[in-house]
């Protein structure tokens, strides 16, 4: 999120910094195990350490970041059981978003989804996996936007705070598996076939999830 620290008041500055860090997590710019340094972030954003620390502590309180010490703040590794629970919720909620998108989508909406998929293909072909991960996230959120379900989108954002880093860590290994179902999702939405849209986005989540489960980036219960 872009914001101008020169004109922001304390509350909007703190919220802007929170959204900046949250956006990096959702889009996969941060990966499990990455360390965040408050002073470095403050310098990058051109602000004092206080609003950055407040934003970090808010994300720690939400269970999104891990605070081992004031100097050791990290994106946590995700336990497999927690991942599977989040995936189960995503199957329900993103299926609902896809159904709504199939009901509501205009030609302009469909063209936007097609452009996102083309951009994702291009980023993968060029080895720009951080960009590819970001486009993937935008595609998924766009379904809730087209469905005109802002409350659902907000819930998905909270889930993706934890999922974004994990998806990013697995994205390069997953390759086109991570997006190949997007074409079927778009085709179903174009036909206004709600059931097919729901089923194909669920297949997308499950196949991408298999990549994550086999990647070794999750903490296993027996590990």
CSV table of C-alpha atoms in Angstrom, one decimal, residues 5 13 29 37 45 50 60 82 85 98 123 125 137-138 157 161 166-167 172 189 191 195 200 208 223:
chain,number,residue,atom,x,y,z
A,5,UNK,CA,4.2,9.7,5.7
A,13,UNK,CA,0.2,6.3,9.4
A,29,UNK,CA,6.9,-10.9,-0.9
A,37,UNK,CA,13.9,-5.6,11.2
A,45,UNK,CA,9.3,3.9,4.9
A,50,UNK,CA,7.2,3.6,16.8
A,60,UNK,CA,2.2,-10.7,16.2
A,82,UNK,CA,-3.0,-25.4,10.7
A,85,UNK,CA,-7.5,-26.2,8.5
A,98,UNK,CA,-16.4,-18.3,-7.4
A,123,UNK,CA,5.9,-14.0,-15.0
A,125,UNK,CA,8.0,-18.0,-18.1
A,137,UNK,CA,-3.3,-13.7,-5.1
A,138,UNK,CA,-4.9,-10.9,-7.1
A,157,UNK,CA,-7.5,-11.4,3.4
A,161,UNK,CA,-1.9,-13.3,5.7
A,166,UNK,CA,3.6,-20.5,2.2
A,167,UNK,CA,2.2,-20.2,-1.4
A,172,UNK,CA,8.5,-21.9,-8.1
A,189,UNK,CA,-17.5,-17.9,-15.1
A,191,UNK,CA,-20.8,-19.6,-19.0
A,195,UNK,CA,-21.3,-25.1,-9.8
A,200,UNK,CA,-12.7,-25.6,-10.5
A,208,UNK,CA,-1.7,-26.2,-5.3
A,223,UNK,CA,8.6,-33.7,12.7
